Amino acid sequence: MTSLLEKGTKCLIVHSEFSTFSFWNYVDVCKIVGAKYPAAPLGLMTAAALLPQQWEFKLVDANVEPLLVEHFEWADIVCIGGMLPQQQSTISVIDEAHQHGCPVVVGGPDPSSQPNLYQSADYLVHGEGEITIPMFIEDLGKDCKSGEYKSAEKADMTKAVVPRFDLIRFKDYIQVGIQYSRGCPFNCEFCDIIELYGRKARTKTPEQIMKELQTLYNLGYRGHIDFVDDNFIGNKRNVRKVLPAIREWSEANHYPFYFSTESSINLAEDENLLRMMKDVDFRFVFVGIETPEDEILRMTNKKINVNKPIVEAIRKICSYGMIVNGGFIIGFDKENDQTAENMIRCIQDSGICMAMVGKLYALPNTQLTRRLKREGRLFEDGSTLRDTSTEIDQMTSGLNFVTARPRLDILKDYVHVIKYIYDPEHYYERVIHTGLHLRPVNKYRPSFVRTLKTVKAFLELCKKVGFNKTTGWLYWKTLLTVIFKNPRAIEATVNLAAMFIHFYKQSKFAIDLTNKEIKNIEGCGEEKYN
Ligand code: B12
Ligand code: SF4
């Protein structure tokens, strides 16, 4: 090979492994429905669409298939990238590629936030690929053997390309992502989104979204599409334009997709937007609730959540057919001995089944990190992962700073919350709550084959959860209650019931790990630990 820019250059794209003990890796549930992993690697598919299109691509997602020596032997160049929890696996793929003589290009959120950790890669592409990948390609044209590419500029989303969805096998995943916007107008202290993507929510045009939907449709994809936006309603004016376009497209194509996304809680105040989302069959919304305590919300600058009646807000969203998944955080300054109870009440009363309760993590380059550093409280190398068997996500790592409350109290509260909310009885109580309040539209109609697969999955679920001594009675009680009182919500209820398989295992793992940490601190004393 003379120049890597030549036609036919073989580019191996690797999605490195996440831990199966992550809150988000519900692989056991995936198996029941015949998939291997929850979400497809959208960042890499997008990067692929920005790389030279005369290249030949092979995308290997190490979460769904083994990465083999043959893959490296095939490749002329290796592209890899990802987020913080993939740090170790990404770095080891870089080493492996080098052992096979392949140059490596690295990009994505963690290499952009902590480029110092990825210096072993030959080419380090920072930030948004729409801006920096062309800089890398230009260097390849000059035959440069290495380089680092960054820019303060933010990408114009109206010029974004359609991701290379053709590089994955749809059947491996439960959902495929598409992205409408980047950035969020708010200013939460702990958030890295606004540092990475800015506070102006930049959006694609409705035409671009139609094109992406059409591409997925033409490739044969049907089912769940996740809008991976940081805050789907971050630019409300534009969202009001894209939703009618999606509706028109969906109607014309007989609703081949249903959707999920992330949004700030003020979605609940906008009935017009809620109606528009219901109209196109949005089924899940992830909302960052963080804490129900207003004083803490003010302190951490999450102003959008202050004085919000959380339980009513969740109920409102639910009444428009959308299940709310919630993010919560423990470890803020100003917490007190009522924090755990307040959080538990908030989760139980609002009926949020998928409650991701994390420990506050000072992510690289955030306002929080800068403040903690100024206050002399940030741990050195606090975002460098050392042990990937224990540092997995914000449930298992975090608190990478000297905490305001005794660390032991925070960790004990953490265990208490997780134990309570993922106790089978309390979890299924929330499933019933959601099942009774949800008003789904179910516009998406699965094909006959898909329906058969769903029936098979349902039977397997009944076997696993319905005839299990911990969950059996709760499972049947939940299903029967919803069938009689709100039958339209039965499909969603079954899905939530299934998720317990993962939450039970994962919460036990997080609790055991945190208990070990508690023992460790009790042994050595908090000061020494810090
Ligand atoms: C959707 C999403 C998820 C989903 C799905 C992830 C998936 N498999 O795709 C879920 C919910 C599972 C998830 C979970 C987590 N996430 Co997340 N997630 C996102 C989100 C909102 C969108 C990701 C996305 O698809 N973006 C769209 C693509 C196009 O953007 P991109 O990936 O950045 O790719 C662009 C560039 O980075 C670049 N690029 C990317 N890769 C490569 C590779 C090469 C070679 C090159 C040249 C360029 C390049 O080009 C692309 C085009 O510009 C981002 C925020 C964001 N706006 O990106 C957070 C984000 C990636 N997540 C983050 C985190 C921290 C997590 C969690 C650890 C959170 C937690 N609460 O525990 C977990 C861990 C996941 C796990 N499995 O263990 C952080 C990462 C921070 C960091 N420094 O690494 C982000 C940035 C934001 C945040 N604070 O939440 N996440
Ligand atoms: S609302 Fe969410 S995305 Fe927006 S700044 Fe706050 S934490 Fe970040």
Coordinates of C-alpha atoms and ligand atoms in Angstrom, one line a residue:
M1 CA 0.0 0.0 0.0
T2 CA 1.5 3.3 -1.0
S3 CA -0.9 5.9 0.4
L4 CA -3.6 5.2 3.0
L5 CA -5.9 7.5 1.1
E6 CA -5.9 5.1 -1.9
K7 CA -9.1 3.3 -3.0
G8 CA -9.5 -0.1 -1.3
T9 CA -7.6 0.8 1.9
K10 CA -9.0 -1.6 4.5
C11 CA -10.2 0.2 7.5
L12 CA -11.1 -1.8 10.6
I13 CA -13.4 0.0 13.0
V14 CA -13.6 -1.3 16.5
H15 CA -16.2 -0.7 19.2
S16 CA -14.3 -1.7 22.3
E17 CA -15.9 -3.6 25.1
F18 CA -18.1 -2.3 27.9
S19 CA -18.4 -4.3 31.1
T20 CA -21.4 -6.6 31.3
F21 CA -21.9 -5.3 34.8
S22 CA -22.8 -1.8 33.6
F23 CA -26.3 -0.6 34.4
W24 CA -26.8 -0.1 30.7
N25 CA -25.7 -3.5 29.5
Y26 CA -28.9 -5.5 29.9
V27 CA -27.4 -8.3 27.8
D28 CA -29.5 -11.0 29.6
V29 CA -32.7 -9.2 28.4
C30 CA -31.2 -8.8 25.0
K31 CA -30.7 -12.6 24.8
I32 CA -34.4 -13.2 25.5
V33 CA -35.4 -11.1 22.5
G34 CA -32.7 -12.6 20.3
A35 CA -30.3 -9.6 20.3
K36 CA -26.8 -9.5 21.7
Y37 CA -26.4 -5.9 23.0
P38 CA -28.6 -2.9 23.7
A39 CA -27.3 -0.1 21.5
A40 CA -25.4 0.2 18.2
P41 CA -22.2 2.3 18.1
L42 CA -23.5 5.4 16.5
G43 CA -20.3 7.5 17.0
L44 CA -18.3 5.0 15.0
M45 CA -20.9 4.7 12.2
T46 CA -20.9 8.5 12.0
A47 CA -17.1 8.7 11.9
A48 CA -17.1 6.0 9.2
A49 CA -19.3 8.2 7.1
L50 CA -16.8 11.0 7.4
L51 CA -13.7 9.0 6.6
P52 CA -12.7 8.5 2.9
Q53 CA -15.6 6.7 1.2
Q54 CA -13.2 5.0 -1.2
W55 CA -12.1 2.9 1.8
E56 CA -13.4 -0.6 2.5
F57 CA -14.8 -0.8 6.0
K58 CA -15.4 -3.5 8.5
L59 CA -16.9 -2.6 11.8
V60 CA -16.3 -5.1 14.7
D61 CA -18.3 -4.4 17.8
A62 CA -16.5 -6.3 20.5
N63 CA -19.7 -6.3 22.6
V64 CA -21.4 -8.6 20.1
E65 CA -18.6 -10.6 18.5
P66 CA -15.0 -11.5 19.3
L67 CA -12.3 -9.2 17.9
L68 CA -9.9 -11.7 16.2
V69 CA -6.3 -11.7 14.9
E70 CA -7.8 -12.1 11.4
H71 CA -9.4 -8.7 11.7
F72 CA -6.1 -7.0 12.4
E73 CA -4.4 -9.1 9.6
W74 CA -7.1 -7.9 7.2
A75 CA -6.7 -4.2 8.1
D76 CA -4.5 -1.5 6.7
I77 CA -5.6 1.0 9.4
V78 CA -7.6 0.7 12.6
C79 CA -10.1 3.3 13.9
I80 CA -11.3 3.2 17.4
G81 CA -12.9 5.4 20.0
G82 CA -15.4 5.6 22.8
M83 CA -16.3 6.8 26.2
L84 CA -14.8 6.7 29.6
P85 CA -15.9 3.2 30.6
Q86 CA -14.2 1.9 27.4
Q87 CA -10.9 3.5 28.2
Q88 CA -8.9 0.4 29.1
S89 CA -10.4 -1.8 26.4
T90 CA -9.7 1.0 23.8
I91 CA -6.1 1.4 24.9
S92 CA -5.5 -2.4 24.7
V93 CA -7.0 -2.5 21.2
I94 CA -4.5 0.3 20.2
D95 CA -1.7 -1.9 21.5
E96 CA -2.9 -5.0 19.7
A97 CA -3.3 -3.1 16.4
H98 CA 0.3 -1.9 16.8
Q99 CA 1.5 -5.4 17.4
H100 CA 0.0 -6.3 13.9
G101 CA 1.7 -3.2 12.4
C102 CA -1.6 -1.2 11.9
P103 CA -1.6 2.5 12.4
V104 CA -4.4 3.6 14.7
V105 CA -6.8 6.5 14.6
V106 CA -8.5 7.3 17.9
G107 CA -11.4 9.7 18.6
G108 CA -14.7 10.0 20.5
P109 CA -15.6 11.5 23.9
D110 CA -12.9 10.0 26.2
P111 CA -10.0 10.6 23.9
S112 CA -11.3 14.1 23.4
S113 CA -11.6 14.7 27.1
Q114 CA -8.4 13.0 28.1
P115 CA -6.1 13.0 25.1
N116 CA -3.0 12.5 27.3
L117 CA -4.2 8.9 27.9
Y118 CA -4.3 8.0 24.2
Q119 CA -1.0 9.2 23.1
S120 CA 0.0 5.7 21.9
A121 CA -2.4 6.1 18.9
D122 CA -0.9 7.4 15.7
Y123 CA -3.6 9.9 14.9
L124 CA -5.7 11.5 17.7
V125 CA -8.8 13.1 16.4
H126 CA -10.5 15.4 19.0
G127 CA -14.0 16.5 19.4
E128 CA -16.6 16.5 16.6
G129 CA -15.5 14.4 13.7
E130 CA -17.3 16.7 11.2
I131 CA -14.6 19.3 11.9
T132 CA -11.5 17.3 12.7
I133 CA -11.8 14.2 10.5
P134 CA -11.2 16.3 7.3
M135 CA -8.1 17.7 9.0
F136 CA -6.9 14.1 9.5
I137 CA -7.7 13.2 5.9
E138 CA -5.7 16.2 4.7
D139 CA -2.7 15.0 6.7
L140 CA -3.1 11.4 5.2
G141 CA -3.0 13.0 1.8
K142 CA 0.4 14.5 2.8
D143 CA 1.5 11.0 3.9
C144 CA 1.9 12.2 7.6
K145 CA 2.5 9.2 9.8
S146 CA 1.0 10.8 12.9
G147 CA -0.9 13.8 14.1
E148 CA -3.3 15.4 16.6
Y149 CA -6.4 17.3 15.3
K150 CA -8.4 19.7 17.3
S151 CA -10.6 22.8 16.8
A152 CA -12.6 25.1 19.0
E153 CA -15.2 25.2 16.2
K154 CA -18.5 23.4 16.7
A155 CA -20.0 21.4 13.8
D156 CA -22.8 22.8 11.7
M157 CA -25.3 20.0 12.2
T158 CA -27.2 21.0 9.0
K159 CA -24.2 19.7 7.1
A160 CA -23.9 16.4 9.1
V161 CA -23.8 13.2 7.0
V162 CA -25.9 10.1 7.2
P163 CA -24.1 7.6 9.5
R164 CA -22.9 4.3 7.8
F165 CA -25.8 2.2 9.2
D166 CA -24.9 -0.4 6.7
L167 CA -21.9 -1.4 8.7
I168 CA -23.8 -3.2 11.5
R169 CA -26.1 -6.2 11.7
F170 CA -29.4 -4.8 13.0
K171 CA -30.4 -8.1 14.6
D172 CA -27.5 -7.8 17.1
Y173 CA -29.1 -4.8 18.7
I174 CA -32.3 -3.8 20.6
Q175 CA -32.1 -0.3 19.3
V176 CA -30.3 1.9 16.7
G177 CA -29.5 5.5 17.5
I178 CA -29.9 8.6 15.4
Q179 CA -28.9 12.1 16.5
Y180 CA -31.0 15.2 15.9
S181 CA -29.2 17.7 18.1
R182 CA -26.0 18.3 20.1
G183 CA -25.6 20.5 23.1
C184 CA -28.0 21.7 25.8
P185 CA -29.0 25.2 26.9
F186 CA -28.7 24.6 30.6
N187 CA -25.6 24.9 32.8
C188 CA -25.5 22.1 35.4
E189 CA -22.2 22.1 37.3
F190 CA -21.4 18.4 36.9
C191 CA -22.2 18.2 33.2
D192 CA -19.6 17.5 30.5
I193 CA -22.1 17.7 27.6
I194 CA -22.1 21.5 27.7
E195 CA -18.2 21.4 27.7
L196 CA -18.0 18.9 24.8
Y197 CA -20.9 20.1 22.7
G198 CA -21.8 23.6 24.0
R199 CA -24.9 25.3 25.3
K200 CA -26.5 26.1 22.0
A201 CA -28.5 23.1 20.9
R202 CA -27.5 22.6 17.3
T203 CA -29.9 20.6 15.2
K204 CA -30.1 18.9 11.9
T205 CA -32.9 19.8 9.5
P206 CA -36.2 17.8 9.2
E207 CA -35.0 16.8 5.7
Q208 CA -31.8 15.3 7.2
I209 CA -33.8 13.3 9.7
M210 CA -36.2 12.0 7.0
K211 CA -33.1 10.9 5.0
E212 CA -31.7 9.0 8.0
L213 CA -35.1 7.3 8.7
Q214 CA -35.4 6.5 5.0
T215 CA -31.9 5.0 5.0
L216 CA -32.6 2.8 7.9
Y217 CA -35.9 1.8 6.4
N218 CA -34.3 0.9 3.0
L219 CA -31.7 -1.1 4.8
G220 CA -34.6 -3.2 6.3
Y221 CA -34.4 -1.9 9.9
R222 CA -37.7 -1.8 11.8
G223 CA -38.5 -1.1 15.5
H224 CA -36.8 1.0 18.2
I225 CA -34.9 4.1 17.2
D226 CA -33.2 6.1 20.0
F227 CA -32.7 9.8 19.5
V228 CA -29.3 10.0 21.3
D229 CA -29.6 13.8 21.8
D230 CA -28.2 15.3 25.0
N231 CA -31.6 17.0 25.4
F232 CA -34.1 16.4 22.7
I233 CA -36.0 19.6 23.5
G234 CA -32.9 21.7 23.9
N235 CA -34.0 23.7 20.9
K236 CA -37.8 23.6 21.2
R237 CA -38.4 25.8 18.2
N238 CA -36.7 23.3 15.9
V239 CA -38.1 20.3 17.6
R240 CA -41.6 21.6 16.8
K241 CA -40.5 21.5 13.1
V242 CA -39.0 18.1 13.0
L243 CA -41.8 16.2 14.9
P244 CA -44.5 16.9 12.3
A245 CA -42.1 15.9 9.5
I246 CA -41.4 12.6 11.4
R247 CA -45.1 12.1 11.7
E248 CA -45.7 12.6 8.0
W249 CA -42.9 10.3 7.1
S250 CA -44.1 7.6 9.6
E251 CA -47.6 7.8 8.4
A252 CA -46.6 7.4 4.8
N253 CA -44.5 4.4 5.7
H254 CA -47.0 2.8 8.1
Y255 CA -45.1 3.6 11.3
P256 CA -42.1 1.3 10.9
F257 CA -40.4 2.8 14.0
Y258 CA -41.0 3.9 17.6
F259 CA -38.7 6.2 19.5
S260 CA -37.0 7.0 22.7
T261 CA -34.8 9.9 23.8
E262 CA -33.4 12.1 26.6
S263 CA -35.0 15.3 27.7
S264 CA -35.0 17.8 30.5
I265 CA -37.9 17.7 32.9
N266 CA -39.6 20.8 31.5
L267 CA -40.9 18.6 28.7
A268 CA -43.8 17.9 31.2
E269 CA -44.8 21.5 31.0
D270 CA -45.3 21.6 27.2
E271 CA -48.4 19.6 26.4
N272 CA -48.1 20.6 22.7
L273 CA -44.7 19.0 22.5
L274 CA -45.9 16.0 24.5
R275 CA -48.7 15.5 22.0
M276 CA -46.4 15.8 19.1
M277 CA -44.1 13.1 20.6
K278 CA -47.0 10.8 21.3
D279 CA -48.2 11.2 17.7
V280 CA -45.0 9.6 16.4
D281 CA -44.9 6.9 19.0
F282 CA -42.2 8.0 21.5
R283 CA -42.2 5.3 24.2
F284 CA -39.3 6.1 26.5
V285 CA -37.7 9.3 27.8
F286 CA -34.7 9.5 30.0
V287 CA -34.8 12.5 32.4
G288 CA -32.0 13.7 34.5
I289 CA -33.7 14.2 37.9
E290 CA -30.5 13.9 39.9
T291 CA -32.1 14.7 43.3
P292 CA -35.5 15.8 44.6
E293 CA -33.8 18.3 47.0
D294 CA -34.1 21.9 45.7
E295 CA -31.2 23.2 47.8
I296 CA -28.9 20.7 46.2
L297 CA -30.3 21.4 42.7
R298 CA -29.6 25.1 43.2
M299 CA -26.1 24.5 44.5
T300 CA -25.3 22.3 41.5
N301 CA -26.9 24.8 39.1
K302 CA -29.5 22.4 37.9
K303 CA -32.0 25.3 37.9
I304 CA -34.3 23.7 35.4
N305 CA -35.3 21.1 38.0
V306 CA -35.8 23.5 41.0
N307 CA -39.3 23.7 42.3
K308 CA -40.6 21.0 40.0
P309 CA -43.3 18.7 41.2
I310 CA -41.4 15.6 40.1
V311 CA -44.2 13.0 40.7
E312 CA -46.7 15.0 38.7
A313 CA -44.3 15.7 35.9
I314 CA -43.5 12.0 35.5
R315 CA -47.2 11.2 35.6
K316 CA -47.9 13.8 32.9
I317 CA -45.2 12.4 30.6
C318 CA -46.5 8.9 31.2
S319 CA -50.1 10.0 30.3
Y320 CA -48.7 10.8 26.8
G321 CA -47.5 7.2 26.4
M322 CA -43.9 7.7 27.4
I323 CA -42.2 5.7 30.2
V324 CA -39.8 7.8 32.1
N325 CA -36.4 6.5 33.0
G326 CA -34.6 8.6 35.5
G327 CA -31.0 9.5 36.4
F328 CA -30.2 10.2 40.1
I329 CA -27.0 11.2 41.8
I330 CA -25.7 10.7 45.3
G331 CA -22.6 12.5 46.7
F332 CA -23.4 16.2 46.2
D333 CA -22.2 18.7 48.8
K334 CA -25.1 19.8 51.0
E335 CA -26.6 16.3 51.3
N336 CA -27.9 15.3 54.7
D337 CA -29.1 12.2 56.6
Q338 CA -32.5 12.6 54.9
T339 CA -31.1 12.4 51.4
A340 CA -31.5 8.7 50.9
E341 CA -35.1 8.6 52.1
N342 CA -36.0 11.6 50.0
M343 CA -34.6 9.8 46.9
I344 CA -36.3 6.6 47.6
R345 CA -39.6 8.3 48.1
C346 CA -39.2 10.2 44.9
I347 CA -38.4 7.0 42.9
Q348 CA -41.2 5.0 44.5
D349 CA -43.9 7.7 44.3
S350 CA -43.1 8.6 40.7
G351 CA -42.9 4.9 39.7
I352 CA -39.7 5.3 37.7
C353 CA -38.7 1.7 37.1
M354 CA -35.4 2.2 35.4
A355 CA -33.8 4.5 38.0
M356 CA -30.1 4.8 37.3
V357 CA -28.7 6.0 40.7
G358 CA -25.0 6.9 40.3
K359 CA -22.4 8.3 42.5
L360 CA -21.4 11.9 41.7
Y361 CA -18.5 11.7 39.2
A362 CA -16.3 14.7 38.5
L363 CA -15.9 14.1 34.8
P364 CA -12.9 15.6 33.1
N365 CA -13.2 19.3 32.1
T366 CA -16.4 20.2 33.9
Q367 CA -17.2 23.1 36.2
L368 CA -17.4 20.7 39.0
T369 CA -14.0 19.3 38.3
R370 CA -12.6 22.9 38.2
R371 CA -14.2 23.9 41.5
L372 CA -13.1 20.7 43.3
K373 CA -9.6 21.3 42.0
R374 CA -9.6 24.9 43.3
E375 CA -10.8 23.7 46.6
G376 CA -8.1 21.1 46.7
R377 CA -10.6 18.2 46.8
L378 CA -10.1 16.5 43.4
F379 CA -8.2 13.2 43.5
E380 CA -5.2 13.1 41.3
D381 CA -5.9 11.1 38.1
G382 CA -9.5 10.8 39.3
S383 CA -10.7 9.9 35.8
T384 CA -8.0 7.4 34.9
L385 CA -9.5 3.9 35.0
R386 CA -7.3 1.4 36.7
D387 CA -9.4 -1.7 37.4
T388 CA -12.0 -2.2 34.8
S389 CA -13.6 -5.1 36.8
T390 CA -14.7 -2.5 39.4
E391 CA -14.7 0.8 37.6
I392 CA -17.5 0.4 35.2
D393 CA -19.9 3.3 35.2
Q394 CA -21.3 5.8 37.6
M395 CA -22.9 3.1 39.8
T396 CA -19.6 1.5 40.6
S397 CA -17.1 4.4 40.4
G398 CA -17.4 8.1 41.1
L399 CA -16.8 10.2 44.2
N400 CA -13.4 10.9 42.8
F401 CA -12.9 13.7 45.2
V402 CA -12.9 14.5 48.9
T403 CA -16.6 14.5 49.7
A404 CA -18.4 17.1 51.9
R405 CA -20.3 14.5 53.9
P406 CA -18.3 11.6 55.3
R407 CA -17.8 9.2 52.4
L408 CA -18.9 6.3 54.6
D409 CA -22.3 8.0 55.1
I410 CA -22.7 8.6 51.3
L411 CA -21.8 5.0 50.5
K412 CA -24.1 3.5 53.1
D413 CA -26.9 5.7 51.8
Y414 CA -26.1 4.6 48.3
V415 CA -26.4 0.9 49.3
H416 CA -29.6 1.6 51.1
V417 CA -31.2 3.3 48.1
I418 CA -30.1 0.6 45.6
K419 CA -31.2 -2.2 47.9
Y420 CA -34.6 -0.6 48.4
I421 CA -35.5 0.3 44.9
Y422 CA -34.3 -3.0 43.4
D423 CA -35.9 -5.1 46.0
P424 CA -38.3 -7.2 43.9
E425 CA -41.4 -6.1 45.8
H426 CA -40.5 -2.4 45.4
Y427 CA -39.5 -2.7 41.8
Y428 CA -42.7 -4.5 40.8
E429 CA -44.7 -1.9 42.7
R430 CA -43.3 0.7 40.4
V431 CA -44.0 -1.4 37.3
I432 CA -47.6 -1.6 38.3
H433 CA -47.6 2.1 38.9
T434 CA -46.3 2.8 35.5
G435 CA -48.5 0.2 33.9
L436 CA -51.6 1.8 35.3
H437 CA -50.7 5.4 34.4
L438 CA -49.2 4.8 30.9
R439 CA -51.4 5.7 27.9
P440 CA -49.5 4.2 25.0
V441 CA -50.5 4.8 21.4
N442 CA -48.7 1.8 20.0
K443 CA -48.7 3.0 16.4
Y444 CA -45.7 0.9 15.4
R445 CA -47.0 -2.5 14.3
P446 CA -44.4 -5.3 14.2
S447 CA -44.3 -7.7 11.3
F448 CA -45.8 -11.2 11.7
V449 CA -42.3 -12.7 12.1
R450 CA -41.4 -10.0 14.7
T451 CA -44.7 -10.8 16.5
L452 CA -43.8 -14.5 16.6
K453 CA -40.4 -13.7 18.1
T454 CA -42.1 -11.5 20.7
V455 CA -44.4 -14.3 21.7
K456 CA -41.4 -16.6 22.0
A457 CA -39.6 -14.0 24.1
F458 CA -42.7 -13.6 26.3
L459 CA -42.9 -17.3 27.0
E460 CA -39.2 -17.5 27.9
L461 CA -39.7 -14.5 30.2
C462 CA -42.6 -16.2 31.9
K463 CA -40.4 -19.3 32.4
K464 CA -37.5 -17.2 33.8
V465 CA -39.4 -14.7 36.0
G466 CA -42.9 -16.1 36.3
F467 CA -41.7 -19.5 37.7
N468 CA -39.0 -18.1 39.9
K469 CA -39.5 -18.1 43.6
T470 CA -38.3 -14.5 44.1
T471 CA -40.3 -12.9 41.4
G472 CA -43.0 -15.4 40.4
W473 CA -46.0 -14.1 42.4
L474 CA -45.0 -10.4 41.8
Y475 CA -44.7 -11.0 38.1
W476 CA -48.1 -12.6 37.7
K477 CA -49.7 -10.1 40.0
T478 CA -48.2 -7.2 38.0
L479 CA -49.4 -8.6 34.6
L480 CA -52.9 -9.4 35.8
T481 CA -53.4 -6.0 37.4
V482 CA -52.4 -4.2 34.2
I483 CA -54.3 -6.6 31.9
F484 CA -57.5 -5.9 33.8
K485 CA -57.1 -2.2 34.5
N486 CA -55.1 -0.8 31.5
P487 CA -54.6 -3.6 28.9
R488 CA -53.1 -1.2 26.3
A489 CA -50.0 -0.9 28.6
I490 CA -49.4 -4.6 28.8
E491 CA -46.5 -4.7 26.3
A492 CA -44.7 -2.0 28.1
T493 CA -45.4 -3.7 31.4
V494 CA -43.9 -6.9 30.2
N495 CA -40.8 -5.1 29.0
L496 CA -40.3 -3.4 32.4
A497 CA -40.9 -6.7 34.2
A498 CA -38.2 -8.3 32.0
M499 CA -35.7 -5.6 32.9
F500 CA -35.7 -6.8 36.5
I501 CA -33.6 -9.8 35.4
H502 CA -30.8 -7.3 34.7
F503 CA -31.4 -4.9 37.5
Y504 CA -31.4 -7.6 40.1
K505 CA -28.0 -8.9 39.0
Q506 CA -26.5 -5.5 38.4
S507 CA -27.7 -3.9 41.7
K508 CA -26.3 -6.9 43.6
F509 CA -23.0 -6.3 41.9
A510 CA -23.0 -2.6 42.7
I511 CA -24.0 -3.3 46.3
D512 CA -21.3 -5.9 46.9
L513 CA -18.7 -3.6 45.4
T514 CA -19.8 -0.6 47.5
N515 CA -19.9 -2.8 50.7
K516 CA -16.3 -3.8 50.0
E517 CA -15.4 -0.1 49.7
I518 CA -17.2 0.6 53.0
K519 CA -15.2 -2.1 54.7
N520 CA -12.0 -0.8 53.2
I521 CA -12.6 2.7 54.5
E522 CA -13.7 1.4 57.9
G523 CA -10.4 -0.5 58.0
C524 CA -8.1 2.3 57.1
G525 CA -10.0 5.4 58.1
E526 CA -11.5 8.1 55.9
E527 CA -8.6 10.5 56.0
K528 CA -6.1 7.8 54.8
Y529 CA -8.5 6.8 52.1
N530 CA -8.7 10.4 50.8
Ligands
B12_1 C1 -26.5 7.7 23.7 C2 -25.5 7.7 24.9 C3 -25.4 6.7 25.7 C4 -26.2 5.4 25.5 C5 -25.8 4.5 24.4 C6 -24.3 4.4 24.1 C7 -24.0 3.7 22.8 N1 -23.7 2.4 22.8 O1 -24.0 4.2 21.8 C8 -26.2 4.8 26.9 C9 -27.4 5.2 27.6 C10 -26.0 3.3 27.0 C11 -25.0 5.5 27.5 C12 -24.4 5.1 28.7 C13 -23.4 5.8 29.3 N2 -22.8 6.9 29.0 CO1 -23.3 7.8 27.4 N3 -23.9 9.0 26.1 C14 -24.7 8.9 25.1 C15 -24.8 10.2 24.3 C16 -26.0 11.0 24.8 C17 -24.9 10.1 22.8 C18 -23.8 9.2 22.2 C19 -23.9 9.3 20.7 O2 -24.3 8.3 20.0 N4 -23.5 10.4 20.1 C20 -23.6 10.7 18.7 C21 -22.3 10.5 18.0 C22 -22.4 10.9 16.6 O3 -21.3 11.3 18.7 P1 -19.9 10.7 19.2 O4 -20.1 9.4 19.7 O5 -19.3 11.8 20.1 O6 -19.1 10.7 17.9 C23 -18.6 11.8 17.2 C24 -17.2 12.2 17.7 O7 -16.9 11.9 19.0 C25 -16.3 11.5 16.7 N5 -15.9 10.1 17.0 C26 -16.5 9.2 17.7 N6 -15.8 8.0 17.7 C27 -14.8 8.2 16.9 C28 -13.8 7.4 16.4 C29 -12.8 7.8 15.5 C30 -11.7 6.9 15.1 C31 -12.8 9.2 15.1 C32 -11.8 9.6 14.1 C33 -13.8 10.0 15.5 C34 -14.8 9.5 16.4 O8 -17.0 11.5 15.5 C35 -18.4 11.5 15.7 C36 -19.1 12.5 14.9 O9 -18.8 13.8 15.3 C37 -23.4 10.9 24.7 C38 -23.4 12.4 24.6 C39 -23.1 12.8 23.2 N7 -23.7 13.9 22.8 O10 -22.4 12.2 22.4 C40 -23.2 10.3 26.1 C41 -21.8 10.1 26.6 C42 -21.0 9.5 25.5 N8 -22.0 9.1 27.7 C43 -21.2 9.3 28.6 C44 -21.1 8.5 29.8 C45 -20.2 9.0 30.9 C46 -21.9 7.4 29.9 C47 -22.0 6.4 31.1 C48 -20.7 6.1 31.7 C49 -22.9 7.1 32.0 C50 -23.3 6.5 33.3 N9 -24.4 7.1 33.8 O11 -22.8 5.6 33.9 C51 -22.7 5.2 30.5 C52 -21.8 4.0 30.3 C53 -22.3 3.1 29.2 C54 -22.0 1.6 29.4 N10 -22.5 0.8 28.5 O12 -21.3 1.2 30.3 C55 -20.3 10.5 28.4 C56 -18.9 10.2 28.1 C57 -17.9 11.1 28.8 C58 -16.5 10.7 28.5 N11 -15.6 11.6 28.9 O13 -16.2 9.6 28.0 C59 -21.1 11.3 27.3 C60 -20.2 12.1 26.4 C61 -22.1 12.3 28.0 C62 -22.5 12.1 29.3 N12 -22.0 12.8 30.3 O14 -23.4 11.3 29.6 N13 -24.7 6.6 26.8
SF4_2 S1 -29.9 19.4 31.6 FE1 -28.6 17.6 31.3 S2 -27.5 17.9 29.4 FE2 -28.3 19.9 30.1 S3 -26.7 20.8 31.2 FE3 -28.0 19.8 32.7 S4 -27.1 17.7 32.9 FE4 -26.2 18.7 31.1

